[in-house]
Amino acid sequence: MNKTFWIILFVLGLLAPFAVYPVLMMELLCFALFACAFNLLLGYSGLLSFGHAAFFGSAAYITGFVMTQWNFGPFSGIVAGTLFAGALGLVFGLLAIRRQGIYFAMITLALEQIVFFLSLKLPFTGGEDGLQGIPRGMLFGFIDLNQPLNMYYTVFAIFVACFWLIHRTVHSPFGQVLRAIRENEPRAISLGYNVERIKLLAFVLSATLAGTAGATKSIVFQTASLTDVSWHTSGSVILMTLLGGMGTLLGPIVGAFTVVGLEHELSGIGSWVTVIIGMIFIVCVLAFRRGIVGEIGRLWKRSF
Amino acid sequence: MTDCILETRNLTKEFSGFTAVNGVDLKVQRGHIHALIGPNGAGKTTFFNLLTKFLTPTDGSILFKGRDITRMRPADIAHLGVIRSFQISAVFPNMTVLENVRLALQRKLGVAYQFWRSDSMLHRLNDQAMALLEDVGLGKFADNITEELAYGRKRALEIATTLALDPELMLLDEPTQGMGAEDVGMTTELIRRVSADRTILMVEHNLGVVSTLADCITVLQRGAILAEGPYETVSKNPEVIEAYMGASDVEHA
């Protein structure tokens, strides 16, 4: 991928709110960031977590809580949500990282169910209703986020910064070791790399960024709900990543846009959306396993 | 100073009722190429995995330079200078040949956790990596994707990667397994060349390779040592000849 391509995408992102309904665009970006964070773990570390909604959702709750109860501003609110998700990621990671494959997935799922239960029962989470009416507030004290465009560009800036961080992580000395572990774990161990700690760091990074996505979303929609921490959301982020193409930087963005876009466009037909997305997923797994971006990338390489 | 670099005392491994390695006392002399041979199922690979900590022994101890390493983790013994190879070719298939070697060199920079830095900082290792590749005759393949290399060249790359860590003790698991005659010759020559200033312990099936390379041979059978000594002595040992059905050593030697 060359620079021009990224610049075009960046400019499109800047112009988007004039062509697309800004709230939809913000939702797309939040889920795209969530999927990118998830992909850092699945695509670049080879770990399938089934509990990523725990980070996304708990960050949303924490941000909502500190902003409504403690009068935090949006910036410190998002930072609080993000840090909480990172800390939670450390706890999950320490418990799950020694297990592999299906066991790893099951442990993360179980821990996520605990977070879901706590979100339902704890006194400050609003139970079934979740947190409502989270104020958008004034960013840095002078940018009014109740203005849709201000809100949009804030979300866009967060997205770009996090995406850059993921890009950098993939192309860092750490990223090289991650890649080596994915390709041949015993060999990476025999070269003296502490594989568990490397994986743990990847897990915490992924959880932290998933938290940023959830925290941002809670400010955009001014709510934190049980849906955000439910295992459906964990499943949906897996779907987005696989559909777009795991292990590619652009894939999760394309996947998130496809899934969220379809849900939005087809909302008129009600629950049939789930069936259609399910069908698309089946076709994807059967016919083009690398996902949309993965397949395009392969065709591109072949034709040159 | 002891000149015994690696020692096992009564090393034993049991798998639910089956004793794969049974009280092995082995001493590897510093600077030697020490070969471990034995018929299929003699426990060579299990023994090897015990030494490299990929398996935990049921009983006994392992000493490296007089220090007990029995309870250490695999990555830790790599830091002490004990580096292993694998039976199946252990490379990073989708990385370039250069990146494979560089990954080993990278560990000493201590930047494995630095996710915020660009990997272009690793380019400073390129010259060193190239030198290692030239050493094993892979210089002109540096930018190839590793998967595309012929089998023998992958094994050579594996040795280059191991050498990048400048190990005191190299543990090679069947370095010539699955190779054609030409590659076997090349690899034998390579091992001889890199054995200067190092100690090598290898598991090897090919008695031709063992006879030309090894200073000392240990023959394992049913998890225990059957015979030990230089090739001339061991190959004349009637028990060893019997264990090998008197066939393979005549054929290969």
PDB file of C-alpha atoms in Angstrom, chain B residues 13-204:
ATOM      1  CA  LYS B  13      11.317 -39.224  31.528  1.00  0.00           C
ATOM      2  CA  GLU B  14       8.241 -41.345  31.962  1.00  0.00           C
ATOM      3  CA  PHE B  15       5.060 -41.073  29.941  1.00  0.00           C
ATOM      4  CA  SER B  16       2.209 -42.756  31.807  1.00  0.00           C
ATOM      5  CA  GLY B  17       3.895 -46.053  32.501  1.00  0.00           C
ATOM      6  CA  PHE B  18       6.347 -45.961  29.621  1.00  0.00           C
ATOM      7  CA  THR B  19       9.914 -44.922  30.353  1.00  0.00           C
ATOM      8  CA  ALA B  20      11.216 -43.093  27.266  1.00  0.00           C
ATOM      9  CA  VAL B  21      14.482 -41.990  28.851  1.00  0.00           C
ATOM     10  CA  ASN B  22      15.850 -44.084  31.680  1.00  0.00           C
ATOM     11  CA  GLY B  23      18.548 -42.700  33.960  1.00  0.00           C
ATOM     12  CA  VAL B  24      20.893 -41.282  31.362  1.00  0.00           C
ATOM     13  CA  ASP B  25      24.246 -39.915  32.570  1.00  0.00           C
ATOM     14  CA  LEU B  26      25.805 -38.007  29.718  1.00  0.00           C
ATOM     15  CA  LYS B  27      28.804 -35.705  29.624  1.00  0.00           C
ATOM     16  CA  VAL B  28      29.527 -33.476  26.672  1.00  0.00           C
ATOM     17  CA  GLN B  29      33.104 -32.145  26.436  1.00  0.00           C
ATOM     18  CA  ARG B  30      33.607 -28.511  25.554  1.00  0.00           C
ATOM     19  CA  GLY B  31      34.676 -28.105  21.919  1.00  0.00           C
ATOM     20  CA  HIS B  32      33.481 -31.535  20.865  1.00  0.00           C
ATOM     21  CA  ILE B  33      30.979 -32.540  18.260  1.00  0.00           C
ATOM     22  CA  HIS B  34      29.032 -35.092  20.190  1.00  0.00           C
ATOM     23  CA  ALA B  35      26.582 -37.319  18.350  1.00  0.00           C
ATOM     24  CA  LEU B  36      23.627 -39.110  19.798  1.00  0.00           C
ATOM     25  CA  ILE B  37      22.531 -42.123  17.772  1.00  0.00           C
ATOM     26  CA  GLY B  38      20.280 -45.090  18.238  1.00  0.00           C
ATOM     27  CA  PRO B  39      17.550 -47.069  16.540  1.00  0.00           C
ATOM     28  CA  ASN B  40      14.042 -45.636  16.129  1.00  0.00           C
ATOM     29  CA  GLY B  41      12.259 -45.285  19.436  1.00  0.00           C
ATOM     30  CA  ALA B  42      15.492 -45.271  21.442  1.00  0.00           C
ATOM     31  CA  GLY B  43      14.456 -42.021  23.103  1.00  0.00           C
ATOM     32  CA  LYS B  44      16.794 -39.672  21.238  1.00  0.00           C
ATOM     33  CA  THR B  45      14.214 -37.017  20.487  1.00  0.00           C
ATOM     34  CA  THR B  46      12.703 -37.221  23.979  1.00  0.00           C
ATOM     35  CA  PHE B  47      16.163 -36.834  25.472  1.00  0.00           C
ATOM     36  CA  PHE B  48      16.767 -33.894  23.180  1.00  0.00           C
ATOM     37  CA  ASN B  49      13.514 -32.223  24.182  1.00  0.00           C
ATOM     38  CA  LEU B  50      14.462 -32.679  27.823  1.00  0.00           C
ATOM     39  CA  LEU B  51      17.781 -30.937  27.270  1.00  0.00           C
ATOM     40  CA  THR B  52      16.095 -28.009  25.541  1.00  0.00           C
ATOM     41  CA  LYS B  53      13.386 -27.817  28.207  1.00  0.00           C
ATOM     42  CA  PHE B  54      10.538 -28.477  25.798  1.00  0.00           C
ATOM     43  CA  LEU B  55       9.771 -31.427  28.073  1.00  0.00           C
ATOM     44  CA  THR B  56      10.141 -31.582  31.855  1.00  0.00           C
ATOM     45  CA  PRO B  57      12.092 -34.562  33.207  1.00  0.00           C
ATOM     46  CA  THR B  58      10.459 -36.927  35.688  1.00  0.00           C
ATOM     47  CA  ASP B  59      13.736 -37.343  37.537  1.00  0.00           C
ATOM     48  CA  GLY B  60      17.411 -36.391  37.342  1.00  0.00           C
ATOM     49  CA  SER B  61      19.137 -33.137  36.571  1.00  0.00           C
ATOM     50  CA  ILE B  62      20.758 -31.204  33.743  1.00  0.00           C
ATOM     51  CA  LEU B  63      23.847 -29.070  34.287  1.00  0.00           C
ATOM     52  CA  PHE B  64      25.168 -26.488  31.867  1.00  0.00           C
ATOM     53  CA  LYS B  65      28.666 -25.299  32.789  1.00  0.00           C
ATOM     54  CA  GLY B  66      28.116 -26.724  36.234  1.00  0.00           C
ATOM     55  CA  ARG B  67      24.885 -24.797  36.765  1.00  0.00           C
ATOM     56  CA  ASP B  68      21.639 -26.640  37.306  1.00  0.00           C
ATOM     57  CA  ILE B  69      19.240 -25.760  34.484  1.00  0.00           C
ATOM     58  CA  THR B  70      16.727 -28.547  35.109  1.00  0.00           C
ATOM     59  CA  ARG B  71      13.907 -26.205  36.099  1.00  0.00           C
ATOM     60  CA  MET B  72      14.566 -23.402  33.630  1.00  0.00           C
ATOM     61  CA  ARG B  73      12.228 -22.406  30.828  1.00  0.00           C
ATOM     62  CA  PRO B  74      13.180 -22.897  27.160  1.00  0.00           C
ATOM     63  CA  ALA B  75      13.613 -19.179  26.468  1.00  0.00           C
ATOM     64  CA  ASP B  76      15.886 -18.818  29.517  1.00  0.00           C
ATOM     65  CA  ILE B  77      18.409 -21.408  28.447  1.00  0.00           C
ATOM     66  CA  ALA B  78      18.607 -19.626  25.093  1.00  0.00           C
ATOM     67  CA  HIS B  79      19.823 -16.592  27.042  1.00  0.00           C
ATOM     68  CA  LEU B  80      22.560 -18.742  28.589  1.00  0.00           C
ATOM     69  CA  GLY B  81      23.816 -19.666  25.126  1.00  0.00           C
ATOM     70  CA  VAL B  82      22.154 -23.001  24.459  1.00  0.00           C
ATOM     71  CA  ILE B  83      20.366 -22.872  21.120  1.00  0.00           C
ATOM     72  CA  ARG B  84      18.553 -25.768  19.510  1.00  0.00           C
ATOM     73  CA  SER B  85      17.425 -26.636  16.025  1.00  0.00           C
ATOM     74  CA  PHE B  86      14.414 -28.756  15.167  1.00  0.00           C
ATOM     75  CA  GLN B  87      13.814 -31.965  13.268  1.00  0.00           C
ATOM     76  CA  ILE B  88      11.394 -30.346  10.913  1.00  0.00           C
ATOM     77  CA  SER B  89      12.878 -27.322   9.328  1.00  0.00           C
ATOM     78  CA  ALA B  90      12.483 -24.465  11.775  1.00  0.00           C
ATOM     79  CA  VAL B  91      12.299 -21.287   9.784  1.00  0.00           C
ATOM     80  CA  PHE B  92       9.821 -18.440   9.604  1.00  0.00           C
ATOM     81  CA  PRO B  93       8.347 -19.352   6.209  1.00  0.00           C
ATOM     82  CA  ASN B  94       6.716 -16.084   5.152  1.00  0.00           C
ATOM     83  CA  MET B  95       9.583 -13.841   6.141  1.00  0.00           C
ATOM     84  CA  THR B  96      12.531 -13.133   3.894  1.00  0.00           C
ATOM     85  CA  VAL B  97      15.739 -15.063   4.408  1.00  0.00           C
ATOM     86  CA  LEU B  98      17.393 -11.922   5.754  1.00  0.00           C
ATOM     87  CA  GLU B  99      14.552 -11.255   8.190  1.00  0.00           C
ATOM     88  CA  ASN B 100      14.907 -14.781   9.563  1.00  0.00           C
ATOM     89  CA  VAL B 101      18.494 -14.189  10.600  1.00  0.00           C
ATOM     90  CA  ARG B 102      17.799 -10.639  11.694  1.00  0.00           C
ATOM     91  CA  LEU B 103      15.151 -11.844  14.081  1.00  0.00           C
ATOM     92  CA  ALA B 104      17.779 -13.830  15.948  1.00  0.00           C
ATOM     93  CA  LEU B 105      20.175 -10.861  15.981  1.00  0.00           C
ATOM     94  CA  GLN B 106      17.378  -8.579  17.154  1.00  0.00           C
ATOM     95  CA  ARG B 107      17.033 -10.297  20.501  1.00  0.00           C
ATOM     96  CA  LYS B 108      20.328  -8.907  21.753  1.00  0.00           C
ATOM     97  CA  LEU B 109      19.184  -5.352  21.039  1.00  0.00           C
ATOM     98  CA  GLY B 110      16.520  -5.872  23.682  1.00  0.00           C
ATOM     99  CA  VAL B 111      13.813  -4.167  21.660  1.00  0.00           C
ATOM    100  CA  ALA B 112      11.341  -7.044  21.536  1.00  0.00           C
ATOM    101  CA  TYR B 113       8.670  -5.074  23.414  1.00  0.00           C
ATOM    102  CA  GLN B 114       9.123  -1.729  21.674  1.00  0.00           C
ATOM    103  CA  PHE B 115       5.928  -1.457  19.675  1.00  0.00           C
ATOM    104  CA  TRP B 116       6.201   2.310  19.260  1.00  0.00           C
ATOM    105  CA  ARG B 117       9.414   2.293  17.228  1.00  0.00           C
ATOM    106  CA  SER B 118       9.719   1.781  13.519  1.00  0.00           C
ATOM    107  CA  ASP B 119      11.235  -1.489  12.406  1.00  0.00           C
ATOM    108  CA  SER B 120      13.606   0.465  10.181  1.00  0.00           C
ATOM    109  CA  MET B 121      15.770   0.621  13.309  1.00  0.00           C
ATOM    110  CA  LEU B 122      16.514  -3.038  12.607  1.00  0.00           C
ATOM    111  CA  HIS B 123      18.290  -2.173   9.373  1.00  0.00           C
ATOM    112  CA  ARG B 124      21.471  -1.611  11.347  1.00  0.00           C
ATOM    113  CA  LEU B 125      21.593  -5.396  11.731  1.00  0.00           C
ATOM    114  CA  ASN B 126      21.468  -6.024   7.994  1.00  0.00           C
ATOM    115  CA  ASP B 127      25.247  -6.143   7.452  1.00  0.00           C
ATOM    116  CA  GLN B 128      25.724  -8.613  10.250  1.00  0.00           C
ATOM    117  CA  ALA B 129      22.849 -10.735   8.922  1.00  0.00           C
ATOM    118  CA  MET B 130      24.287 -10.664   5.401  1.00  0.00           C
ATOM    119  CA  ALA B 131      27.678 -11.789   6.701  1.00  0.00           C
ATOM    120  CA  LEU B 132      26.049 -14.777   8.395  1.00  0.00           C
ATOM    121  CA  LEU B 133      24.130 -15.630   5.234  1.00  0.00           C
ATOM    122  CA  GLU B 134      27.304 -15.400   3.128  1.00  0.00           C
ATOM    123  CA  ASP B 135      28.897 -17.775   5.622  1.00  0.00           C
ATOM    124  CA  VAL B 136      26.384 -20.505   4.871  1.00  0.00           C
ATOM    125  CA  GLY B 137      26.230 -19.730   1.156  1.00  0.00           C
ATOM    126  CA  LEU B 138      22.841 -18.034   1.154  1.00  0.00           C
ATOM    127  CA  GLY B 139      24.000 -14.488   0.373  1.00  0.00           C
ATOM    128  CA  LYS B 140      22.230 -14.270  -2.946  1.00  0.00           C
ATOM    129  CA  PHE B 141      18.924 -15.474  -1.506  1.00  0.00           C
ATOM    130  CA  ALA B 142      18.721 -12.782   1.171  1.00  0.00           C
ATOM    131  CA  ASP B 143      15.585 -11.147  -0.229  1.00  0.00           C
ATOM    132  CA  ASN B 144      13.747 -14.343  -1.150  1.00  0.00           C
ATOM    133  CA  ILE B 145      10.722 -15.461   0.805  1.00  0.00           C
ATOM    134  CA  THR B 146      11.973 -18.350   2.902  1.00  0.00           C
ATOM    135  CA  GLU B 147       9.206 -20.707   1.854  1.00  0.00           C
ATOM    136  CA  GLU B 148      10.599 -20.705  -1.695  1.00  0.00           C
ATOM    137  CA  LEU B 149      13.993 -22.086  -0.670  1.00  0.00           C
ATOM    138  CA  ALA B 150      14.976 -25.679  -1.371  1.00  0.00           C
ATOM    139  CA  TYR B 151      14.972 -27.963   1.667  1.00  0.00           C
ATOM    140  CA  GLY B 152      18.743 -28.099   2.088  1.00  0.00           C
ATOM    141  CA  ARG B 153      18.959 -24.327   1.955  1.00  0.00           C
ATOM    142  CA  LYS B 154      16.294 -24.001   4.644  1.00  0.00           C
ATOM    143  CA  ARG B 155      18.438 -26.153   6.898  1.00  0.00           C
ATOM    144  CA  ALA B 156      21.434 -23.942   6.101  1.00  0.00           C
ATOM    145  CA  LEU B 157      19.325 -20.894   6.965  1.00  0.00           C
ATOM    146  CA  GLU B 158      18.376 -22.513  10.225  1.00  0.00           C
ATOM    147  CA  ILE B 159      22.033 -22.964  11.079  1.00  0.00           C
ATOM    148  CA  ALA B 160      22.751 -19.335  10.148  1.00  0.00           C
ATOM    149  CA  THR B 161      19.896 -18.222  12.435  1.00  0.00           C
ATOM    150  CA  THR B 162      21.250 -20.342  15.263  1.00  0.00           C
ATOM    151  CA  LEU B 163      24.756 -18.954  14.710  1.00  0.00           C
ATOM    152  CA  ALA B 164      23.386 -15.422  14.870  1.00  0.00           C
ATOM    153  CA  LEU B 165      22.914 -15.951  18.595  1.00  0.00           C
ATOM    154  CA  ASP B 166      26.553 -16.969  18.918  1.00  0.00           C
ATOM    155  CA  PRO B 167      25.680 -20.027  21.007  1.00  0.00           C
ATOM    156  CA  GLU B 168      28.204 -21.773  23.205  1.00  0.00           C
ATOM    157  CA  LEU B 169      26.334 -24.996  22.771  1.00  0.00           C
ATOM    158  CA  MET B 170      24.369 -25.884  19.655  1.00  0.00           C
ATOM    159  CA  LEU B 171      21.855 -28.679  19.831  1.00  0.00           C
ATOM    160  CA  LEU B 172      21.042 -29.996  16.371  1.00  0.00           C
ATOM    161  CA  ASP B 173      18.124 -32.372  15.934  1.00  0.00           C
ATOM    162  CA  GLU B 174      18.818 -34.544  12.874  1.00  0.00           C
ATOM    163  CA  PRO B 175      20.387 -31.804  10.765  1.00  0.00           C
ATOM    164  CA  THR B 176      20.549 -33.920   7.603  1.00  0.00           C
ATOM    165  CA  GLN B 177      17.188 -35.646   7.897  1.00  0.00           C
ATOM    166  CA  GLY B 178      15.299 -35.884   4.616  1.00  0.00           C
ATOM    167  CA  MET B 179      18.177 -34.545   2.527  1.00  0.00           C
ATOM    168  CA  GLY B 180      19.605 -35.758  -0.737  1.00  0.00           C
ATOM    169  CA  ALA B 181      23.255 -36.844  -0.883  1.00  0.00           C
ATOM    170  CA  GLU B 182      24.447 -33.496  -2.164  1.00  0.00           C
ATOM    171  CA  ASP B 183      22.760 -31.514   0.601  1.00  0.00           C
ATOM    172  CA  VAL B 184      24.057 -33.933   3.199  1.00  0.00           C
ATOM    173  CA  GLY B 185      27.611 -33.259   2.073  1.00  0.00           C
ATOM    174  CA  MET B 186      27.032 -29.509   2.117  1.00  0.00           C
ATOM    175  CA  THR B 187      25.469 -29.558   5.576  1.00  0.00           C
ATOM    176  CA  THR B 188      28.185 -31.805   7.001  1.00  0.00           C
ATOM    177  CA  GLU B 189      30.796 -29.385   5.729  1.00  0.00           C
ATOM    178  CA  LEU B 190      28.834 -26.470   7.195  1.00  0.00           C
ATOM    179  CA  ILE B 191      28.568 -28.077  10.627  1.00  0.00           C
ATOM    180  CA  ARG B 192      32.278 -28.832  10.620  1.00  0.00           C
ATOM    181  CA  ARG B 193      33.038 -25.233   9.770  1.00  0.00           C
ATOM    182  CA  VAL B 194      30.811 -23.703  12.436  1.00  0.00           C
ATOM    183  CA  SER B 195      31.988 -26.145  15.099  1.00  0.00           C
ATOM    184  CA  ALA B 196      35.193 -24.183  15.646  1.00  0.00           C
ATOM    185  CA  ASP B 197      35.041 -22.544  19.111  1.00  0.00           C
ATOM    186  CA  ARG B 198      31.727 -24.209  19.853  1.00  0.00           C
ATOM    187  CA  THR B 199      30.291 -27.368  21.225  1.00  0.00           C
ATOM    188  CA  ILE B 200      27.722 -29.255  19.233  1.00  0.00           C
ATOM    189  CA  LEU B 201      25.458 -32.016  20.379  1.00  0.00           C
ATOM    190  CA  MET B 202      23.528 -33.594  17.549  1.00  0.00           C
ATOM    191  CA  VAL B 203      20.994 -36.319  17.086  1.00  0.00           C
ATOM    192  CA  GLU B 204      21.729 -37.948  13.756  1.00  0.00           C
TER     193      GLU B 204
END
